[in-house]
Short mmCIF file of N, CA and C in Angstrom, two decimals:
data_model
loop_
_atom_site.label_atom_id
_atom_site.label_comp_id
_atom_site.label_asym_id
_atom_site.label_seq_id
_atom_site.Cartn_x
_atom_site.Cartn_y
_atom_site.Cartn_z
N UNK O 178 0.85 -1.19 0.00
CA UNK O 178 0.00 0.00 0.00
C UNK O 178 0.88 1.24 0.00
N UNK O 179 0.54 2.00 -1.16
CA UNK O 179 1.23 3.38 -0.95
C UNK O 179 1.34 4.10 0.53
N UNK O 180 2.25 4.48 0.52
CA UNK O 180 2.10 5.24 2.34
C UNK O 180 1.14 6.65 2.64
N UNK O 181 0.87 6.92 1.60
CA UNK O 181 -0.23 8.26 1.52
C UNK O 181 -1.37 8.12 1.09
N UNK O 182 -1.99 6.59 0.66
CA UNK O 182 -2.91 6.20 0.14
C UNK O 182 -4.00 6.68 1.53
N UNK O 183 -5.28 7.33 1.04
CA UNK O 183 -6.10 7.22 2.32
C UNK O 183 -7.45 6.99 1.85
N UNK O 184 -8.09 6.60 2.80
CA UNK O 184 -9.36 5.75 2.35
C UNK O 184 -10.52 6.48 3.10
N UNK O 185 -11.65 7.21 2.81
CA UNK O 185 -12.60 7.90 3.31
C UNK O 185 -13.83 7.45 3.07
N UNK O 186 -14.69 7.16 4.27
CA UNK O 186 -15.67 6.31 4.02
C UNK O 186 -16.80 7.31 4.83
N UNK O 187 -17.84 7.93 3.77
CA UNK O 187 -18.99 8.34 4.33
C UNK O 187 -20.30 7.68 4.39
N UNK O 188 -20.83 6.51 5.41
CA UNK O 188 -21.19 6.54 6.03
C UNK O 188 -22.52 7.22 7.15
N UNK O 189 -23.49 7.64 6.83
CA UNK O 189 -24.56 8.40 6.77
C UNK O 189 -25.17 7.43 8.29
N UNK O 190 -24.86 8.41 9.68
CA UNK O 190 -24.73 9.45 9.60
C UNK O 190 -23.31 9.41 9.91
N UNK O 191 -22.16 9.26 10.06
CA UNK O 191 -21.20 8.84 10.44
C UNK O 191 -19.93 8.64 9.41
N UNK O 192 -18.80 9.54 9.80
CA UNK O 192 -17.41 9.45 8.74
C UNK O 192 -16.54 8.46 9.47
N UNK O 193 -16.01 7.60 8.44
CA UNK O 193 -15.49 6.56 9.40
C UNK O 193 -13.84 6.83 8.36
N UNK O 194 -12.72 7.18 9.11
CA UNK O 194 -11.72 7.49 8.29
C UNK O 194 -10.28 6.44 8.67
N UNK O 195 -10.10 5.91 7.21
CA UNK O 195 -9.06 5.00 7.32
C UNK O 195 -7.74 5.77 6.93
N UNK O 196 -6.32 5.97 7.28
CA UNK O 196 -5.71 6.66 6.67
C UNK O 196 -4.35 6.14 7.13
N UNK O 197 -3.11 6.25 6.31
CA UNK O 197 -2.31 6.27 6.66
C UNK O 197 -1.02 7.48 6.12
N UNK O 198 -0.39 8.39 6.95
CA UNK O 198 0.51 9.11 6.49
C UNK O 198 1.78 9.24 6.70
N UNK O 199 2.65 9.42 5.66
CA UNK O 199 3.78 9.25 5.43
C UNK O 199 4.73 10.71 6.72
N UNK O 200 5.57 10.72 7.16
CA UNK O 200 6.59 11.77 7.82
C UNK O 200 6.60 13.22 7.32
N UNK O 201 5.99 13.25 5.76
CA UNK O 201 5.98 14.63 5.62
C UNK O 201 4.91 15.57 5.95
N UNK O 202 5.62 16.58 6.19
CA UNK O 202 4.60 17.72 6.68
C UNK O 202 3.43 18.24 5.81
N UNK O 203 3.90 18.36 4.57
CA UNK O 203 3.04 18.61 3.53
C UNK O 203 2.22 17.72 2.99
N UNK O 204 1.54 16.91 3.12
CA UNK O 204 0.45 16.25 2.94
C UNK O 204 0.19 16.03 1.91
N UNK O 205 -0.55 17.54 1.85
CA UNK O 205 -1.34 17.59 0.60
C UNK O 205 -0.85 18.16 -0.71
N UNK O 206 0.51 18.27 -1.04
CA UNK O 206 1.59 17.99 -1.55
C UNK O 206 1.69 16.59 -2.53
N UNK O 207 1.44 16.28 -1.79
CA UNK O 207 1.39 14.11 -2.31
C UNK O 207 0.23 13.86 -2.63
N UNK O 208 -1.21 14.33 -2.30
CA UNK O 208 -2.58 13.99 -2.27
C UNK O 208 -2.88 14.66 -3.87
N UNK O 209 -2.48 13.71 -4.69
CA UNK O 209 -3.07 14.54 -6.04
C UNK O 209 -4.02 13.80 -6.96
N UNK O 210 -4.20 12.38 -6.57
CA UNK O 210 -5.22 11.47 -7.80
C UNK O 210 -6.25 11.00 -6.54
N UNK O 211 -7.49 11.32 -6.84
CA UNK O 211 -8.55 10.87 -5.82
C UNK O 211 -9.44 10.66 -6.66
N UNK O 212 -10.41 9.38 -6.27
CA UNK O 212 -11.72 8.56 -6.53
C UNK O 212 -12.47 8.75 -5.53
N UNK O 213 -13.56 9.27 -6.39
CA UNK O 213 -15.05 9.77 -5.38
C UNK O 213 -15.70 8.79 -6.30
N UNK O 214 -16.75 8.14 -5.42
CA UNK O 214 -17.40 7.56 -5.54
C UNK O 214 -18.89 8.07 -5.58
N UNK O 215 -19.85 7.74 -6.50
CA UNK O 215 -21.19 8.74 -6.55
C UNK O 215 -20.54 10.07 -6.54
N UNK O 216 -20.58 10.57 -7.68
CA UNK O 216 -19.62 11.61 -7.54
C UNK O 216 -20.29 13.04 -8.53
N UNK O 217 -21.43 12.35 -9.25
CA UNK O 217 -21.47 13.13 -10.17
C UNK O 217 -23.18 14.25 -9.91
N UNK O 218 -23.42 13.99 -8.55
CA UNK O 218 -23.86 14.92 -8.09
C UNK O 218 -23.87 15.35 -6.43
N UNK O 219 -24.47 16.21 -5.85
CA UNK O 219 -24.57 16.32 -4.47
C UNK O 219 -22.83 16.51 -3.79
N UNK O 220 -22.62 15.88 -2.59
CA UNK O 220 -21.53 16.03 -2.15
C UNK O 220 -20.32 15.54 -2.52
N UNK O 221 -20.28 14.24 -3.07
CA UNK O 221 -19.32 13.97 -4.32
C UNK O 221 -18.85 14.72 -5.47
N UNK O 222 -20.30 15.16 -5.77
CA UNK O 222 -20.03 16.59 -6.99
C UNK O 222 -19.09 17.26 -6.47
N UNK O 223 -19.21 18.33 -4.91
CA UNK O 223 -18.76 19.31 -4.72
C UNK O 223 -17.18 18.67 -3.96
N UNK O 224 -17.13 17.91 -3.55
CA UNK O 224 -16.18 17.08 -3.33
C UNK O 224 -14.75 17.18 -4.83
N UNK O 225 -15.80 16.33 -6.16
CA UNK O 225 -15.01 16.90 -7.16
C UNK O 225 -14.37 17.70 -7.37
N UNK O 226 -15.44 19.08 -7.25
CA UNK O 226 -14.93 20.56 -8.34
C UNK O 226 -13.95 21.26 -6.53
N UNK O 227 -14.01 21.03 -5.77
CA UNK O 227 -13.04 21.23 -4.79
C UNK O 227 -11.47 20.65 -4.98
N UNK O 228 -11.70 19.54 -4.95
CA UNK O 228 -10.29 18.85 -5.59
C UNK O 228 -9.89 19.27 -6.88
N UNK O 229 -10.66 19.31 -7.68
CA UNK O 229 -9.60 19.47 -8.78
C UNK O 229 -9.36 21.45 -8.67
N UNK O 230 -10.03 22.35 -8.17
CA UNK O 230 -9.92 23.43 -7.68
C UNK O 230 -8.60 23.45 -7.08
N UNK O 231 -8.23 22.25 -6.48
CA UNK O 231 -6.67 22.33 -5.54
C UNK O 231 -5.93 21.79 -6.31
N UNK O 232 -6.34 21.56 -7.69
CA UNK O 232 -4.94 20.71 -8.71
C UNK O 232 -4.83 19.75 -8.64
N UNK O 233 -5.47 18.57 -8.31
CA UNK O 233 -5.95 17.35 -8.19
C UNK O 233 -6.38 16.58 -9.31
N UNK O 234 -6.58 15.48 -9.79
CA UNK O 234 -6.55 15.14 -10.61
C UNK O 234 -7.86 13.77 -9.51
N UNK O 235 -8.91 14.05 -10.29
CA UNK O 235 -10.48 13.32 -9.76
C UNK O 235 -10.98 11.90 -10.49
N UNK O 236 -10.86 10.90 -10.16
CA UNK O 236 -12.24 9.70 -11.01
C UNK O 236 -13.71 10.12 -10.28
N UNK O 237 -14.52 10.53 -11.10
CA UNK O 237 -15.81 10.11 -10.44
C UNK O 237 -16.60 9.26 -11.35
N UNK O 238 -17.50 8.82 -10.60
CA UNK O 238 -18.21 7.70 -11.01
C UNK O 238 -19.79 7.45 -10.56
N UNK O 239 -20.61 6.80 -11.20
CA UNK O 239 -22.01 6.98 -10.63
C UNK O 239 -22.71 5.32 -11.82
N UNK O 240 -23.90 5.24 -11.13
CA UNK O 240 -24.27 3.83 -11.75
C UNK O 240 -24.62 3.92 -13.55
N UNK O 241 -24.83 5.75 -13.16
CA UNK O 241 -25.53 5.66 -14.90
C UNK O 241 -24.22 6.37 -15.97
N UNK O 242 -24.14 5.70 -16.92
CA UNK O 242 -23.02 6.17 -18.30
C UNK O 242 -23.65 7.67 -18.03
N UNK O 243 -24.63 7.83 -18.86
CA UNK O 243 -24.87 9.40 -18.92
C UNK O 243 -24.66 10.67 -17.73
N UNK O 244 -24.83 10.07 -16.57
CA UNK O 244 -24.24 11.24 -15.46
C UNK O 244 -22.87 10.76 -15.58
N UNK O 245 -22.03 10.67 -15.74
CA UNK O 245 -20.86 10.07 -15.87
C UNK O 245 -20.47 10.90 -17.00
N UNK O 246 -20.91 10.68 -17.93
CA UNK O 246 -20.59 11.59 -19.07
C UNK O 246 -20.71 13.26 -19.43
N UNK O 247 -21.64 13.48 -18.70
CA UNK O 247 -22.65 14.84 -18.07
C UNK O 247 -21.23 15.20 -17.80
N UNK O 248 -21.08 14.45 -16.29
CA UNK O 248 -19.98 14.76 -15.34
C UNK O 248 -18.77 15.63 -16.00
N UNK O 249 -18.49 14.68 -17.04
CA UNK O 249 -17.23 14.70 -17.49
C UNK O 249 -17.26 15.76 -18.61
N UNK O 250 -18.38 16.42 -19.26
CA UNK O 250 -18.12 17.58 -19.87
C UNK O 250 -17.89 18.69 -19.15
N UNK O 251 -18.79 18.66 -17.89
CA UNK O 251 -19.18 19.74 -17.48
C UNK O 251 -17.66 20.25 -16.67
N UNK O 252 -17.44 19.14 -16.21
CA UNK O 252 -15.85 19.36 -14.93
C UNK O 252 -14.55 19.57 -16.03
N UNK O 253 -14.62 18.56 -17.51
CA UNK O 253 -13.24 18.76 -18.13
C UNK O 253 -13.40 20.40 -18.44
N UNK O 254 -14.73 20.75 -19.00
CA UNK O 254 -14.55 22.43 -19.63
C UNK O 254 -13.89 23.45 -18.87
N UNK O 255 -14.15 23.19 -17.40
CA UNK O 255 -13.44 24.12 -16.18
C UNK O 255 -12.30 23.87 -16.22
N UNK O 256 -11.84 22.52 -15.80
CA UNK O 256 -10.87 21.53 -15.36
C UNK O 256 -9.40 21.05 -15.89
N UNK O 257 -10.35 21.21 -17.30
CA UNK O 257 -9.14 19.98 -18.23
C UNK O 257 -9.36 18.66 -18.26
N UNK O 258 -9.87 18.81 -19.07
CA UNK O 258 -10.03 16.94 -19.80
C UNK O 258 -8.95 16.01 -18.84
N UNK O 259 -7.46 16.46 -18.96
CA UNK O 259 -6.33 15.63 -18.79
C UNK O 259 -6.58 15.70 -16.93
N UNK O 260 -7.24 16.14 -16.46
CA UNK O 260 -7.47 16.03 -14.81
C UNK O 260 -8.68 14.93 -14.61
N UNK O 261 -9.24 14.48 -15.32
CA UNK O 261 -10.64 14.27 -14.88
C UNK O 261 -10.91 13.16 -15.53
N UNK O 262 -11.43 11.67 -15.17
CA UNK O 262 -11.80 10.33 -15.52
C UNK O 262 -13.02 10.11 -14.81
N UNK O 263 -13.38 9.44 -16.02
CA UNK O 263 -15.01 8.52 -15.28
C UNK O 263 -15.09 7.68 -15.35
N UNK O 264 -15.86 6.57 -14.93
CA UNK O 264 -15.99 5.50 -14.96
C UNK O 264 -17.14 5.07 -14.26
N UNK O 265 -18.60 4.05 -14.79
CA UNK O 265 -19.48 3.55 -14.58
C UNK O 265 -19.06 2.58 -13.72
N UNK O 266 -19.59 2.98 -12.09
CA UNK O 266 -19.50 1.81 -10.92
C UNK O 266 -20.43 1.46 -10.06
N UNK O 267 -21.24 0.53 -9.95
CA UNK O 267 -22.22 0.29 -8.90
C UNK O 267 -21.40 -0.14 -7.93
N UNK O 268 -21.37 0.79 -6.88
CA UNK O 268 -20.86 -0.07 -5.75
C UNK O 268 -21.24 -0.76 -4.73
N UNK O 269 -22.05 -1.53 -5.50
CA UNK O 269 -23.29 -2.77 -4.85
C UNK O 269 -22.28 -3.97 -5.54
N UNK O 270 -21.18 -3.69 -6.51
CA UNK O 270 -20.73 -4.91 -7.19
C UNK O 270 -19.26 -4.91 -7.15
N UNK O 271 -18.84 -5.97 -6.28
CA UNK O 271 -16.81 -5.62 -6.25
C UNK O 271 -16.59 -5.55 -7.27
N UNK O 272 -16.71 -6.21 -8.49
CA UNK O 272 -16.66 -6.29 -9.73
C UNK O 272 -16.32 -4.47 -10.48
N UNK O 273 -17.10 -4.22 -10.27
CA UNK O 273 -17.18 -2.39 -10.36
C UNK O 273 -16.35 -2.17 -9.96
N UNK O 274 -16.53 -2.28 -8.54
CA UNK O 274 -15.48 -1.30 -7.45
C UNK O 274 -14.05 -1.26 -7.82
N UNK O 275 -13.88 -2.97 -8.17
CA UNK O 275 -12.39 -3.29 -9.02
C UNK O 275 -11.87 -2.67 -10.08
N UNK O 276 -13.22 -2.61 -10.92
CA UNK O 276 -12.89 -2.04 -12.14
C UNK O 276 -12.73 -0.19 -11.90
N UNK O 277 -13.10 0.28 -11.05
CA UNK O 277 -13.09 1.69 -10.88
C UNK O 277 -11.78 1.87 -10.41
N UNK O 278 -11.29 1.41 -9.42
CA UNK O 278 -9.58 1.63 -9.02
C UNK O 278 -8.64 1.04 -10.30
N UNK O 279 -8.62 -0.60 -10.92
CA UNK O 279 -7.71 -0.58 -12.21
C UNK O 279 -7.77 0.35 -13.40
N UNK O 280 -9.14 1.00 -13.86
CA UNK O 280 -9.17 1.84 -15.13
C UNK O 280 -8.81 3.53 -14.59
N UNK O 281 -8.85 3.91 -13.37
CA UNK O 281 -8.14 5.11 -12.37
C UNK O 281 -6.77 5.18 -12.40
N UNK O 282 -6.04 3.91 -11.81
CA UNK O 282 -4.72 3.59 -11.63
C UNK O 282 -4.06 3.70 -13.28
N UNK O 283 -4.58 3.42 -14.11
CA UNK O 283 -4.82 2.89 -15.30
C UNK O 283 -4.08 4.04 -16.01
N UNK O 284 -5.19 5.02 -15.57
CA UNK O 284 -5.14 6.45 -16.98
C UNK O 284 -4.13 7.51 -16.06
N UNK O 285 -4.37 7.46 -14.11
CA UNK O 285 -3.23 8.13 -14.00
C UNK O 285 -1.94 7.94 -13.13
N UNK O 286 -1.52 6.36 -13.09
CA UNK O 286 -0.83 5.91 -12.61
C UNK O 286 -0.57 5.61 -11.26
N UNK O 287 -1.48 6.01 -10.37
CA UNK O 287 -1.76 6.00 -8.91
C UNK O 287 -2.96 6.26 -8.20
N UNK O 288 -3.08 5.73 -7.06
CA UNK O 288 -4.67 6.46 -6.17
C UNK O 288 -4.12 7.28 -4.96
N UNK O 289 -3.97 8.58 -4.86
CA UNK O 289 -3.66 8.87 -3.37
C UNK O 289 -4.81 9.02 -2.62
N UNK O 290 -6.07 8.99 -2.86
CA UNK O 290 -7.38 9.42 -2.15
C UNK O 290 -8.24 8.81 -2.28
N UNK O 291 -9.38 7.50 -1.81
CA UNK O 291 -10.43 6.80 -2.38
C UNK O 291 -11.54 7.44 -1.27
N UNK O 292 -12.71 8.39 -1.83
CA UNK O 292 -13.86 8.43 -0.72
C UNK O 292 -14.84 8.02 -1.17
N UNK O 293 -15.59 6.64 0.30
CA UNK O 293 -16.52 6.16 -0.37
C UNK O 293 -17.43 7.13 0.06
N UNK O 294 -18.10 7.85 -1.37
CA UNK O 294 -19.31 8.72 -0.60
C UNK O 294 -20.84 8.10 -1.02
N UNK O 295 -20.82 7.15 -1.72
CA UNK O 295 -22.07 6.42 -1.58
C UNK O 295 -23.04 6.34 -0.17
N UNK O 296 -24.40 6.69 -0.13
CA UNK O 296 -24.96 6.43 1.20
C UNK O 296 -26.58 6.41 0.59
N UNK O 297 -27.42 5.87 1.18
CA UNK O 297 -28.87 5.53 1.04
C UNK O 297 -29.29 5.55 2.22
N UNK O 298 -30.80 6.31 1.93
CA UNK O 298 -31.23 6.66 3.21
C UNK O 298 -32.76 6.64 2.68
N UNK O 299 -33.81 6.11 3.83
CA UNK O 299 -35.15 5.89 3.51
C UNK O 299 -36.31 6.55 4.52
N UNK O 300 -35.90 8.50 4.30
CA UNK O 300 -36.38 9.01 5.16
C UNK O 300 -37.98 9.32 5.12
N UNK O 301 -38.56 8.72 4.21
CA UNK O 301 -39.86 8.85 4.00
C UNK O 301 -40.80 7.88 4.64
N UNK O 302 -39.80 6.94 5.42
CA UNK O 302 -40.85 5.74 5.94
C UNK O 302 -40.31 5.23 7.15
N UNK O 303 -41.53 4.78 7.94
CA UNK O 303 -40.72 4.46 9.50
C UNK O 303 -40.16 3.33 9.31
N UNK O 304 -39.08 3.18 10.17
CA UNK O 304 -38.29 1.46 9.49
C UNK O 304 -39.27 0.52 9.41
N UNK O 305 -40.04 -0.14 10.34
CA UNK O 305 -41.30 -0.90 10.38
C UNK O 305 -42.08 -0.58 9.02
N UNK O 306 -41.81 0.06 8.49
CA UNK O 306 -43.18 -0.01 7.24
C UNK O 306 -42.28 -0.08 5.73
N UNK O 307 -40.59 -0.41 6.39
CA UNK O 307 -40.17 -1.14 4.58
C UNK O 307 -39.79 -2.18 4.64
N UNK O 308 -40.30 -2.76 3.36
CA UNK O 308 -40.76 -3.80 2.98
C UNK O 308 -38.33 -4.43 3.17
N UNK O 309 -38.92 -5.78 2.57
CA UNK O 309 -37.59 -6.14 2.80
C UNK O 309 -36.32 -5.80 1.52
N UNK O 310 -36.73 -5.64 0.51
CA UNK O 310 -36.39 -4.90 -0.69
C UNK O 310 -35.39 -3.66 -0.25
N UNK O 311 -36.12 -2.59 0.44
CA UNK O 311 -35.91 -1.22 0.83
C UNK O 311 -34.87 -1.69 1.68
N UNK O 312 -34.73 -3.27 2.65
CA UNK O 312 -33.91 -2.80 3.65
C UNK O 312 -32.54 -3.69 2.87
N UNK O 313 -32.47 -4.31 2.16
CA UNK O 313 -31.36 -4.72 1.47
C UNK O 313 -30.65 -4.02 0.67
N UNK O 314 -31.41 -2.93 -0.03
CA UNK O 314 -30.90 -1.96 -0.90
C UNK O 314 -30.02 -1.34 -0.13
N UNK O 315 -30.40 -0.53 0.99
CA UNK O 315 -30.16 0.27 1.92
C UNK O 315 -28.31 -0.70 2.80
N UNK O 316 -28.68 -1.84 2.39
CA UNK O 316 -27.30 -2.57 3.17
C UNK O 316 -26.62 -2.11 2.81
N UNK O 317 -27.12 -3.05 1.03
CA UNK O 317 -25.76 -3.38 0.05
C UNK O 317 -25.02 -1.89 -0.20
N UNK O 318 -25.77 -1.11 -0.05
CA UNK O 318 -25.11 0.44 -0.39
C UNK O 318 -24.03 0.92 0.44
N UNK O 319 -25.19 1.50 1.89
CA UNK O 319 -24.39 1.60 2.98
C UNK O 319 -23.25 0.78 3.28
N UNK O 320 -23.44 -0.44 3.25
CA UNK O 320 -22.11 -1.57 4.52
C UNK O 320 -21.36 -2.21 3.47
N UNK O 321 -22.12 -3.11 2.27
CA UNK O 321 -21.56 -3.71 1.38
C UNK O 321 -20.72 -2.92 0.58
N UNK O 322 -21.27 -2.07 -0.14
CA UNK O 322 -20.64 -0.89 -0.76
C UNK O 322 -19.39 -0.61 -0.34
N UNK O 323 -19.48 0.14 1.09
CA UNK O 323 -18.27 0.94 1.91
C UNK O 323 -17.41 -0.03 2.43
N UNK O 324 -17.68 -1.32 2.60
CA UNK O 324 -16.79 -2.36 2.61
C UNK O 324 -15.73 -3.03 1.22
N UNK O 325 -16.58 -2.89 0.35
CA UNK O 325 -15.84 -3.03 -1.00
C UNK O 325 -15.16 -1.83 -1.29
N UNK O 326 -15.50 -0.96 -1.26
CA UNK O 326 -14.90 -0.01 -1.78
C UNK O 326 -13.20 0.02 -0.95
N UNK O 327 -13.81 -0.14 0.23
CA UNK O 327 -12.25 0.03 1.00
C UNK O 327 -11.18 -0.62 1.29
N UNK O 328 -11.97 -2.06 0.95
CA UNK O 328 -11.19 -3.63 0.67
C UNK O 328 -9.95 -3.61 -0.52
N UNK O 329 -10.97 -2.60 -1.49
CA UNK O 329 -10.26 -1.87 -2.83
C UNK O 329 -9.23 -1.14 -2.76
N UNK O 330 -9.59 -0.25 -2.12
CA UNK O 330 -8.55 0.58 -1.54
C UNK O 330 -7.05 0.47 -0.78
N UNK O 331 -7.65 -0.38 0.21
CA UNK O 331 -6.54 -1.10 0.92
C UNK O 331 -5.37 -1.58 0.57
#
């Protein structure tokens, strides 16, 4: 494992942070290729256009090609094409998750940052009234998800 590799797992309601850092003072110096996960709207979005704002170089990713693609006009036109990768990942599927860190590593030769910001939440109904569907979705996202993702990472 790279020694600056760090792994950020959001967790709803709760940040659960894996990290390891190297002796230098400057940090964020070294912190330049990061994978956001669900990325191509909400806090992942802003997550994005923050990082690459600091010269960063971003994968984001989301279940659908077209936000993905959205993504990727809208951030390269600011950004620079050469900062910015996408890639289609459900992270309900290691399979994905795998494929989102090798085609990342891929185009820019390293990961210094993985945040899982995937989270599902079913605030419209009292737990007692979802069905069992609602509460598996809600796992595989939350626990399964943020477990793969960081297994990945690792």
């Amino acid at each position: 494992m790279h020694p600056l590799l760090h792994c950020i797992s959001w967790l709803y309601p709760e940040v659960i942070l894996f990290y390891s850092i190297g002796n230098d003072s400057d940090v964020t110096h070294y912190m330049k290729v990061i994978v956001i996960t669900v990325s191509t709207k909400g806090i992942g979005r802003g997550l994005a256009e923050v990082f690459l704002s600091l010269g960063c170089k971003v994968a984001v990713a989301s279940r659908r090609q077209s936000a993905v693609d959205e993504t990727l006009v809208q951030l390269s036109k600011k950004y620079g094409s050469e900062n910015v990768f996408g890639h289609v990942c459900d992270i309900t599927k290691m399979d994905d998750v795998r494929a989102l860190w090798n085609t990342t590593f891929q185009k820019f030769g390293k990961i210094d940052i993985w945040i899982n910001n995937a989270g599902q939440a079913n605030l419209l109904k009292k737990f007692w009234e979802l069905d069992g569907e609602s509460i598996q979705s809600v796992v595989s996202t939350n626990i399964e998800g943020t477990m793969y993702g960081s297994k990945v990472a690792i």
